[in-house]
């Protein structure tokens, strides 16, 4: 084992593989949220286009559409912010990473250009994912309520 606070190569490998696995699972969660929001919007829009929405349920149905849209937008924002946060974690030491991008004569990614934003993205992402999931679930609830009200 290394000095106090130093990581061995085996520990780095262990944590790197676990972090990679967790990021993959989180990206899958966000992907499912984006697809579910889009499918919900498509289904609700199709029902509206086929004149299945009566005046009695139009308000509830409208809430369902708006909430599905907000949920989808929030999932997309989370996906974008996660990419920036993940890039920042991969680059570890920003000075070394910036030297690399200077050496290969290419533009540094957003995670290195705007480091002060990464912490805000991380903070916002940790809250926005709950807004996204809540809006999508509420959308489904309003849509089910509208269907039950018609039947």
PDB file of C-alpha atoms in Angstrom:
ATOM      1  CA  UNK A   1       0.000   0.000   0.000  1.00  0.00           C
ATOM      2  CA  UNK A   2       1.152   3.537  -0.723  1.00  0.00           C
ATOM      3  CA  UNK A   3       1.547   6.485   1.585  1.00  0.00           C
ATOM      4  CA  UNK A   4      -1.394   7.880   3.502  1.00  0.00           C
ATOM      5  CA  UNK A   5      -3.791   9.372   0.955  1.00  0.00           C
ATOM      6  CA  UNK A   6      -2.059   7.732  -2.032  1.00  0.00           C
ATOM      7  CA  UNK A   7      -3.943   5.263  -4.198  1.00  0.00           C
ATOM      8  CA  UNK A   8      -2.446   2.062  -5.490  1.00  0.00           C
ATOM      9  CA  UNK A   9      -2.849   1.065  -9.126  1.00  0.00           C
ATOM     10  CA  UNK A  10      -5.319  -1.642  -8.069  1.00  0.00           C
ATOM     11  CA  UNK A  11      -7.438   0.914  -6.199  1.00  0.00           C
ATOM     12  CA  UNK A  12      -7.446   3.275  -9.183  1.00  0.00           C
ATOM     13  CA  UNK A  13      -8.543   0.393 -11.440  1.00  0.00           C
ATOM     14  CA  UNK A  14     -11.255  -0.596  -8.941  1.00  0.00           C
ATOM     15  CA  UNK A  15     -12.696   2.910  -8.597  1.00  0.00           C
ATOM     16  CA  UNK A  16     -12.398   3.677 -12.310  1.00  0.00           C
ATOM     17  CA  UNK A  17     -14.373   0.600 -13.330  1.00  0.00           C
ATOM     18  CA  UNK A  18     -17.039   1.265 -10.686  1.00  0.00           C
ATOM     19  CA  UNK A  19     -17.371   4.916 -11.715  1.00  0.00           C
ATOM     20  CA  UNK A  20     -17.659   3.906 -15.365  1.00  0.00           C
ATOM     21  CA  UNK A  21     -20.385   1.373 -14.499  1.00  0.00           C
ATOM     22  CA  UNK A  22     -22.332   3.936 -12.455  1.00  0.00           C
ATOM     23  CA  UNK A  23     -22.134   6.537 -15.239  1.00  0.00           C
ATOM     24  CA  UNK A  24     -23.411   3.972 -17.742  1.00  0.00           C
ATOM     25  CA  UNK A  25     -26.366   3.131 -15.514  1.00  0.00           C
ATOM     26  CA  UNK A  26     -27.171   6.792 -14.967  1.00  0.00           C
ATOM     27  CA  UNK A  27     -27.052   7.469 -18.704  1.00  0.00           C
ATOM     28  CA  UNK A  28     -29.455   4.543 -19.239  1.00  0.00           C
ATOM     29  CA  UNK A  29     -31.829   6.053 -16.661  1.00  0.00           C
ATOM     30  CA  UNK A  30     -31.741   9.409 -18.437  1.00  0.00           C
ATOM     31  CA  UNK A  31     -32.196   7.733 -21.820  1.00  0.00           C
ATOM     32  CA  UNK A  32     -35.265   5.877 -20.598  1.00  0.00           C
ATOM     33  CA  UNK A  33     -36.644   9.149 -19.221  1.00  0.00           C
ATOM     34  CA  UNK A  34     -36.108  10.945 -22.527  1.00  0.00           C
ATOM     35  CA  UNK A  35     -37.722   8.104 -24.497  1.00  0.00           C
ATOM     36  CA  UNK A  36     -40.630   7.799 -22.049  1.00  0.00           C
ATOM     37  CA  UNK A  37     -41.277  11.542 -22.190  1.00  0.00           C
ATOM     38  CA  UNK A  38     -41.203  11.523 -25.977  1.00  0.00           C
ATOM     39  CA  UNK A  39     -43.470   8.495 -26.165  1.00  0.00           C
ATOM     40  CA  UNK A  40     -45.892  10.082 -23.713  1.00  0.00           C
ATOM     41  CA  UNK A  41     -45.972  13.296 -25.743  1.00  0.00           C
ATOM     42  CA  UNK A  42     -46.498  11.309 -28.950  1.00  0.00           C
ATOM     43  CA  UNK A  43     -49.306   9.250 -27.467  1.00  0.00           C
ATOM     44  CA  UNK A  44     -51.077  12.262 -25.991  1.00  0.00           C
ATOM     45  CA  UNK A  45     -50.665  14.303 -29.169  1.00  0.00           C
ATOM     46  CA  UNK A  46     -52.038  11.401 -31.201  1.00  0.00           C
ATOM     47  CA  UNK A  47     -55.081  11.164 -28.932  1.00  0.00           C
ATOM     48  CA  UNK A  48     -55.666  14.897 -29.285  1.00  0.00           C
ATOM     49  CA  UNK A  49     -55.255  14.733 -33.081  1.00  0.00           C
ATOM     50  CA  UNK A  50     -57.849  11.978 -33.291  1.00  0.00           C
ATOM     51  CA  UNK A  51     -60.358  14.119 -31.364  1.00  0.00           C
ATOM     52  CA  UNK A  52     -60.417  11.740 -28.390  1.00  0.00           C
ATOM     53  CA  UNK A  53     -60.162  14.651 -25.967  1.00  0.00           C
ATOM     54  CA  UNK A  54     -63.534  15.933 -24.844  1.00  0.00           C
ATOM     55  CA  UNK A  55     -64.037  19.453 -23.480  1.00  0.00           C
ATOM     56  CA  UNK A  56     -64.554  18.008 -19.982  1.00  0.00           C
ATOM     57  CA  UNK A  57     -61.058  16.538 -19.848  1.00  0.00           C
ATOM     58  CA  UNK A  58     -59.183  19.025 -22.020  1.00  0.00           C
ATOM     59  CA  UNK A  59     -57.710  20.888 -19.032  1.00  0.00           C
ATOM     60  CA  UNK A  60     -56.438  17.704 -17.358  1.00  0.00           C
ATOM     61  CA  UNK A  61     -55.189  16.437 -20.711  1.00  0.00           C
ATOM     62  CA  UNK A  62     -53.371  19.723 -21.325  1.00  0.00           C
ATOM     63  CA  UNK A  63     -51.637  19.416 -17.951  1.00  0.00           C
ATOM     64  CA  UNK A  64     -50.505  15.926 -18.941  1.00  0.00           C
ATOM     65  CA  UNK A  65     -49.008  17.214 -22.195  1.00  0.00           C
ATOM     66  CA  UNK A  66     -47.276  20.172 -20.544  1.00  0.00           C
ATOM     67  CA  UNK A  67     -45.847  18.018 -17.743  1.00  0.00           C
ATOM     68  CA  UNK A  68     -44.550  15.419 -20.208  1.00  0.00           C
ATOM     69  CA  UNK A  69     -42.848  18.236 -22.146  1.00  0.00           C
ATOM     70  CA  UNK A  70     -41.288  19.700 -19.017  1.00  0.00           C
ATOM     71  CA  UNK A  71     -40.147  16.235 -17.931  1.00  0.00           C
ATOM     72  CA  UNK A  72     -38.559  15.587 -21.315  1.00  0.00           C
ATOM     73  CA  UNK A  73     -36.803  18.955 -21.328  1.00  0.00           C
ATOM     74  CA  UNK A  74     -35.477  18.336 -17.817  1.00  0.00           C
ATOM     75  CA  UNK A  75     -34.213  14.859 -18.771  1.00  0.00           C
ATOM     76  CA  UNK A  76     -32.441  16.364 -21.795  1.00  0.00           C
ATOM     77  CA  UNK A  77     -30.887  19.090 -19.628  1.00  0.00           C
ATOM     78  CA  UNK A  78     -29.709  16.465 -17.130  1.00  0.00           C
ATOM     79  CA  UNK A  79     -28.151  14.450 -19.947  1.00  0.00           C
ATOM     80  CA  UNK A  80     -26.285  17.501 -21.233  1.00  0.00           C
ATOM     81  CA  UNK A  81     -25.073  18.565 -17.777  1.00  0.00           C
ATOM     82  CA  UNK A  82     -23.957  15.021 -16.973  1.00  0.00           C
ATOM     83  CA  UNK A  83     -21.762  15.007 -20.041  1.00  0.00           C
ATOM     84  CA  UNK A  84     -19.966  18.139 -18.819  1.00  0.00           C
ATOM     85  CA  UNK A  85     -19.597  16.805 -15.260  1.00  0.00           C
ATOM     86  CA  UNK A  86     -18.361  13.439 -16.519  1.00  0.00           C
ATOM     87  CA  UNK A  87     -15.801  15.101 -18.790  1.00  0.00           C
ATOM     88  CA  UNK A  88     -14.521  17.134 -15.848  1.00  0.00           C
ATOM     89  CA  UNK A  89     -14.078  13.979 -13.768  1.00  0.00           C
ATOM     90  CA  UNK A  90     -12.208  12.243 -16.564  1.00  0.00           C
ATOM     91  CA  UNK A  91      -9.736  15.117 -17.038  1.00  0.00           C
ATOM     92  CA  UNK A  92      -8.870  15.106 -13.308  1.00  0.00           C
ATOM     93  CA  UNK A  93      -6.034  17.662 -13.226  1.00  0.00           C
ATOM     94  CA  UNK A  94      -7.245  20.568 -15.379  1.00  0.00           C
ATOM     95  CA  UNK A  95      -3.764  22.033 -15.879  1.00  0.00           C
ATOM     96  CA  UNK A  96      -2.425  18.816 -17.370  1.00  0.00           C
ATOM     97  CA  UNK A  97      -5.529  18.366 -19.522  1.00  0.00           C
ATOM     98  CA  UNK A  98      -5.271  21.951 -20.831  1.00  0.00           C
ATOM     99  CA  UNK A  99      -1.605  21.349 -21.696  1.00  0.00           C
ATOM    100  CA  UNK A 100      -2.652  18.320 -23.708  1.00  0.00           C
ATOM    101  CA  UNK A 101      -5.238  20.262 -25.713  1.00  0.00           C
ATOM    102  CA  UNK A 102      -2.704  23.036 -26.326  1.00  0.00           C
ATOM    103  CA  UNK A 103      -0.132  20.460 -27.428  1.00  0.00           C
ATOM    104  CA  UNK A 104      -2.466  18.863 -30.000  1.00  0.00           C
ATOM    105  CA  UNK A 105      -3.631  22.329 -31.065  1.00  0.00           C
ATOM    106  CA  UNK A 106      -7.347  21.789 -30.537  1.00  0.00           C
ATOM    107  CA  UNK A 107     -10.035  23.540 -28.570  1.00  0.00           C
ATOM    108  CA  UNK A 108     -10.508  22.480 -24.964  1.00  0.00           C
ATOM    109  CA  UNK A 109     -13.932  21.035 -24.079  1.00  0.00           C
ATOM    110  CA  UNK A 110     -16.503  22.985 -22.070  1.00  0.00           C
ATOM    111  CA  UNK A 111     -15.573  21.158 -18.885  1.00  0.00           C
ATOM    112  CA  UNK A 112     -12.137  22.760 -19.031  1.00  0.00           C
ATOM    113  CA  UNK A 113     -13.075  26.120 -20.534  1.00  0.00           C
ATOM    114  CA  UNK A 114     -15.763  26.921 -18.004  1.00  0.00           C
ATOM    115  CA  UNK A 115     -14.663  25.118 -14.852  1.00  0.00           C
ATOM    116  CA  UNK A 116     -16.698  27.379 -12.576  1.00  0.00           C
ATOM    117  CA  UNK A 117     -19.900  26.140 -14.259  1.00  0.00           C
ATOM    118  CA  UNK A 118     -19.216  22.456 -13.592  1.00  0.00           C
ATOM    119  CA  UNK A 119     -20.070  22.709  -9.885  1.00  0.00           C
ATOM    120  CA  UNK A 120     -23.332  24.515 -10.718  1.00  0.00           C
ATOM    121  CA  UNK A 121     -24.189  21.858 -13.296  1.00  0.00           C
ATOM    122  CA  UNK A 122     -23.518  19.151 -10.726  1.00  0.00           C
ATOM    123  CA  UNK A 123     -25.695  20.874  -8.126  1.00  0.00           C
ATOM    124  CA  UNK A 124     -28.502  21.567 -10.618  1.00  0.00           C
ATOM    125  CA  UNK A 125     -28.391  18.080 -12.101  1.00  0.00           C
ATOM    126  CA  UNK A 126     -28.806  16.538  -8.655  1.00  0.00           C
ATOM    127  CA  UNK A 127     -32.132  18.380  -8.302  1.00  0.00           C
ATOM    128  CA  UNK A 128     -33.383  18.501 -11.876  1.00  0.00           C
ATOM    129  CA  UNK A 129     -33.526  14.725 -12.271  1.00  0.00           C
ATOM    130  CA  UNK A 130     -36.192  14.590  -9.564  1.00  0.00           C
ATOM    131  CA  UNK A 131     -38.178  17.350 -11.275  1.00  0.00           C
ATOM    132  CA  UNK A 132     -37.949  15.420 -14.550  1.00  0.00           C
ATOM    133  CA  UNK A 133     -39.114  12.130 -13.060  1.00  0.00           C
ATOM    134  CA  UNK A 134     -41.856  13.846 -11.039  1.00  0.00           C
ATOM    135  CA  UNK A 135     -43.212  15.686 -14.078  1.00  0.00           C
ATOM    136  CA  UNK A 136     -43.269  12.506 -16.137  1.00  0.00           C
ATOM    137  CA  UNK A 137     -45.057  10.548 -13.408  1.00  0.00           C
ATOM    138  CA  UNK A 138     -47.554  13.379 -12.880  1.00  0.00           C
ATOM    139  CA  UNK A 139     -48.127  13.469 -16.628  1.00  0.00           C
ATOM    140  CA  UNK A 140     -49.006   9.789 -16.580  1.00  0.00           C
ATOM    141  CA  UNK A 141     -51.289  10.371 -13.603  1.00  0.00           C
ATOM    142  CA  UNK A 142     -53.155  13.191 -15.363  1.00  0.00           C
ATOM    143  CA  UNK A 143     -53.436  11.125 -18.558  1.00  0.00           C
ATOM    144  CA  UNK A 144     -54.844   8.151 -16.641  1.00  0.00           C
ATOM    145  CA  UNK A 145     -57.230  10.450 -14.795  1.00  0.00           C
ATOM    146  CA  UNK A 146     -58.429  11.851 -18.125  1.00  0.00           C
ATOM    147  CA  UNK A 147     -58.997   8.364 -19.535  1.00  0.00           C
ATOM    148  CA  UNK A 148     -60.831   7.181 -16.417  1.00  0.00           C
ATOM    149  CA  UNK A 149     -63.011  10.314 -16.480  1.00  0.00           C
ATOM    150  CA  UNK A 150     -64.098   9.547 -20.046  1.00  0.00           C
ATOM    151  CA  UNK A 151     -64.911   5.903 -19.302  1.00  0.00           C
TER     152      UNK A 151
END
